[in-house]
C-alpha positions as a Python dict, from the first residue, in 0.01 Angstrom:
ca = {
    (1, 'M'): (0, 0, 0),
    (2, 'K'): (139, 341, -97),
    (3, 'N'): (174, 614, 166),
    (4, 'K'): (-91, 823, -11),
    (5, 'E'): (-343, 542, 48),
    (6, 'K'): (-247, 502, 414),
    (7, 'R'): (-383, 697, 709),
    (8, 'W'): (-260, 884, 1014),
    (9, 'A'): (-312, 710, 1348),
    (10, 'W'): (-339, 945, 1647),
    (11, 'V'): (-355, 833, 2010),
    (12, 'L'): (-505, 1053, 2281),
    (13, 'T'): (-428, 956, 2641),
    (14, 'G'): (-520, 1097, 2981),
    (15, 'S'): (-295, 1401, 2960),
    (16, 'G'): (-453, 1743, 2933),
    (17, 'H'): (-123, 1908, 2835),
    (18, 'F'): (-195, 2096, 2508),
    (19, 'F'): (-505, 1880, 2470),
    (20, 'N'): (-715, 2150, 2300),
    (21, 'E'): (-434, 2228, 2057),
    (22, 'C'): (-392, 1860, 1971),
    (23, 'I'): (-763, 1830, 1891),
    (24, 'S'): (-727, 2127, 1654),
    (25, 'L'): (-423, 1967, 1490),
    (26, 'I'): (-611, 1638, 1444),
    (27, 'N'): (-891, 1827, 1270),
    (28, 'E'): (-641, 1975, 1023),
    (29, 'L'): (-534, 1630, 901),
    (30, 'E'): (-692, 1428, 626),
    (31, 'E'): (-738, 1052, 653),
    (32, 'V'): (-689, 1016, 1028),
    (33, 'D'): (-803, 758, 1282),
    (34, 'V'): (-805, 863, 1647),
    (35, 'F'): (-759, 608, 1923),
    (36, 'I'): (-899, 726, 2255),
    (37, 'S'): (-786, 567, 2580),
    (38, 'K'): (-1030, 535, 2869),
    (39, 'A'): (-854, 821, 3045),
    (40, 'A'): (-870, 1034, 2729),
    (41, 'E'): (-1247, 987, 2722),
    (42, 'E'): (-1257, 1149, 3066),
    (43, 'V'): (-1029, 1432, 2952),
    (44, 'L'): (-1250, 1497, 2649),
    (45, 'V'): (-1541, 1553, 2889),
    (46, 'M'): (-1337, 1763, 3136),
    (47, 'Y'): (-1211, 1992, 2859),
    (48, 'K'): (-1554, 2000, 2692),
    (49, 'K'): (-1404, 1867, 2367),
    (50, 'K'): (-1615, 1553, 2326),
    (51, 'N'): (-1792, 1692, 2019),
    (52, 'D'): (-1498, 1895, 1881),
    (53, 'I'): (-1333, 1615, 1685),
    (54, 'S'): (-1428, 1644, 1317),
    (55, 'S'): (-1694, 1405, 1189),
    (56, 'N'): (-1443, 1308, 915),
    (57, 'V'): (-1224, 1143, 1179),
    (58, 'K'): (-1267, 774, 1257),
    (59, 'I'): (-1268, 720, 1634),
    (60, 'Y'): (-1171, 400, 1812),
    (61, 'K'): (-1225, 370, 2186),
    (62, 'D'): (-1051, 152, 2441),
    (63, 'N'): (-1334, -93, 2498),
    (64, 'S'): (-1184, -437, 2442),
    (65, 'A'): (-919, -630, 2630),
    (66, 'S'): (-741, -735, 2311),
    (67, 'S'): (-764, -396, 2137),
    (68, 'V'): (-879, -545, 1809),
    (69, 'S'): (-824, -216, 1625),
    (70, 'V'): (-445, -252, 1656),
    (71, 'G'): (-465, -519, 1383),
    (72, 'K'): (-495, -233, 1134),
    (73, 'F'): (-119, -181, 1177),
    (74, 'Y'): (-55, -534, 1049),
    (75, 'K'): (-274, -459, 748),
    (76, 'N'): (-35, -173, 664),
    (77, 'E'): (-308, 89, 693),
    (78, 'Y'): (-96, 361, 862),
    (79, 'H'): (202, 566, 753),
    (80, 'T'): (240, 759, 1080),
    (81, 'L'): (144, 724, 1445),
    (82, 'V'): (113, 1038, 1657),
    (83, 'M'): (98, 994, 2033),
    (84, 'A'): (-5, 1336, 2163),
    (85, 'P'): (-49, 1445, 2429),
    (86, 'T'): (83, 1146, 2619),
    (87, 'S'): (51, 1095, 2993),
    (88, 'S'): (341, 991, 3212),
    (89, 'N'): (161, 661, 3271),
    (90, 'T'): (151, 582, 2899),
    (91, 'V'): (512, 694, 2852),
    (92, 'A'): (624, 458, 3130),
    (93, 'K'): (430, 167, 2981),
    (94, 'C'): (569, 232, 2634),
    (95, 'V'): (927, 265, 2759),
    (96, 'Y'): (909, -63, 2949),
    (97, 'G'): (724, -257, 2680),
    (98, 'I'): (396, -291, 2868),
    (99, 'S'): (111, -306, 2619),
    (100, 'D'): (-195, -356, 2837),
    (101, 'S'): (-403, -60, 2716),
    (102, 'L'): (-514, 68, 2378),
    (103, 'A'): (-249, 344, 2379),
    (104, 'S'): (47, 130, 2484),
    (105, 'N'): (-63, -158, 2260),
    (106, 'I'): (-83, 69, 1957),
    (107, 'F'): (266, 204, 2025),
    (108, 'A'): (400, -151, 2055),
    (109, 'Q'): (232, -269, 1735),
    (110, 'A'): (339, 41, 1542),
    (111, 'G'): (698, -29, 1646),
    (112, 'K'): (670, -393, 1541),
    (113, 'C'): (533, -284, 1204),
    (114, 'R'): (794, -7, 1163),
    (115, 'V'): (540, 273, 1144),
    (116, 'E'): (700, 613, 1200),
    (117, 'C'): (593, 767, 1532),
    (118, 'I'): (581, 1126, 1653),
    (119, 'Y'): (557, 1121, 2032),
    (120, 'F'): (468, 1422, 2250),
    (121, 'P'): (499, 1339, 2622),
    (122, 'C'): (343, 1575, 2874),
    (123, 'D'): (639, 1574, 3115),
    (124, 'T'): (920, 1739, 2922),
    (125, 'A'): (1082, 1972, 3177),
    (126, 'P'): (1130, 1997, 3555),
    (127, 'E'): (874, 2281, 3569),
    (128, 'L'): (578, 2336, 3336),
    (129, 'K'): (268, 2548, 3310),
    (130, 'T'): (-27, 2367, 3163),
    (131, 'L'): (-391, 2448, 3103),
    (132, 'A'): (-624, 2251, 3329),
    (133, 'P'): (-1003, 2273, 3294),
    (134, 'S'): (-1002, 2540, 3569),
    (135, 'G'): (-712, 2744, 3425),
    (136, 'Y'): (-333, 2734, 3416),
    (137, 'V'): (-150, 2530, 3679),
    (138, 'D'): (214, 2469, 3767),
    (139, 'V'): (334, 2110, 3720),
    (140, 'Y'): (658, 1961, 3852),
    (141, 'P'): (724, 1626, 3680),
    (142, 'R'): (896, 1360, 3889),
    (143, 'E'): (1252, 1255, 3811),
    (144, 'V'): (1128, 913, 3697),
    (145, 'D'): (895, 1080, 3444),
    (146, 'L'): (1179, 1288, 3299),
    (147, 'E'): (1404, 979, 3285),
    (148, 'N'): (1135, 788, 3094),
    (149, 'V'): (1112, 1066, 2836),
    (150, 'E'): (1491, 1043, 2788),
    (151, 'K'): (1459, 666, 2735),
    (152, 'L'): (1179, 721, 2484),
    (153, 'K'): (1409, 944, 2277),
    (154, 'K'): (1626, 638, 2207),
    (155, 'F'): (1350, 433, 2039),
    (156, 'S'): (1394, 372, 1669),
    (157, 'D'): (1138, 514, 1426),
    (158, 'T'): (1019, 744, 1707),
    (159, 'L'): (1063, 1119, 1707),
    (160, 'T'): (1009, 1252, 2059),
    (161, 'V'): (908, 1618, 2051),
    (162, 'M'): (935, 1834, 2359),
    (163, 'S'): (684, 2111, 2288),
    (164, 'F'): (360, 2169, 2101),
    (165, 'K'): (553, 2389, 1857),
    (166, 'E'): (784, 2093, 1781),
    (167, 'L'): (479, 1868, 1741),
    (168, 'K'): (325, 2102, 1484),
    (169, 'E'): (656, 2125, 1298),
    (170, 'A'): (701, 1746, 1300),
    (171, 'V'): (348, 1685, 1170),
    (172, 'S'): (398, 1949, 900),
    (173, 'K'): (732, 1800, 797),
    (174, 'R'): (579, 1451, 785),
    (175, 'K'): (294, 1577, 567),
    (176, 'K'): (546, 1726, 322),
    (177, 'C'): (747, 1404, 325),
    (178, 'L'): (436, 1196, 254),
    (179, 'K'): (349, 1418, -44),
    (180, 'K'): (692, 1327, -182),
    (181, 'S'): (622, 957, -103),
    (182, 'C'): (909, 911, 139),
    (183, 'S'): (884, 646, 407),
}
């Protein structure tokens, strides 16, 4: 299957960090499937974004133990996986090879199928300001969370971006690359 026939896969997890901006970025893409973890379903409600995802987007929810939808990676249906925003819980699972949720299972299967991944973890610096449903809050990621992000940076076929600006740039660059049919 050629890249032009393949789709974007986007995973939303339980992180609210740049959540609204990620929804907007999803809506700018064509041919995208969004995989929503159980925690992300809660975040969609908290941020009042449940109905903000474009009707052109296919949505898959975390409602089966075996995550049947991950089989789409083995059918070569995706050219790119975007994990954004990604909670520290999902980052830890991905780093240590635990694939017991929709989000971590998709990351594992994408890696096994050599699908390029753009990964935006929420814990990227010792101090952060992030928008919570009630307004901006200060966040101080734990050392273990920062260490896991560093480990994630070493994964093959995975670009770990450290800001929303870098995420937008990486998605834009990937779109241009796909137009040129690069892998």
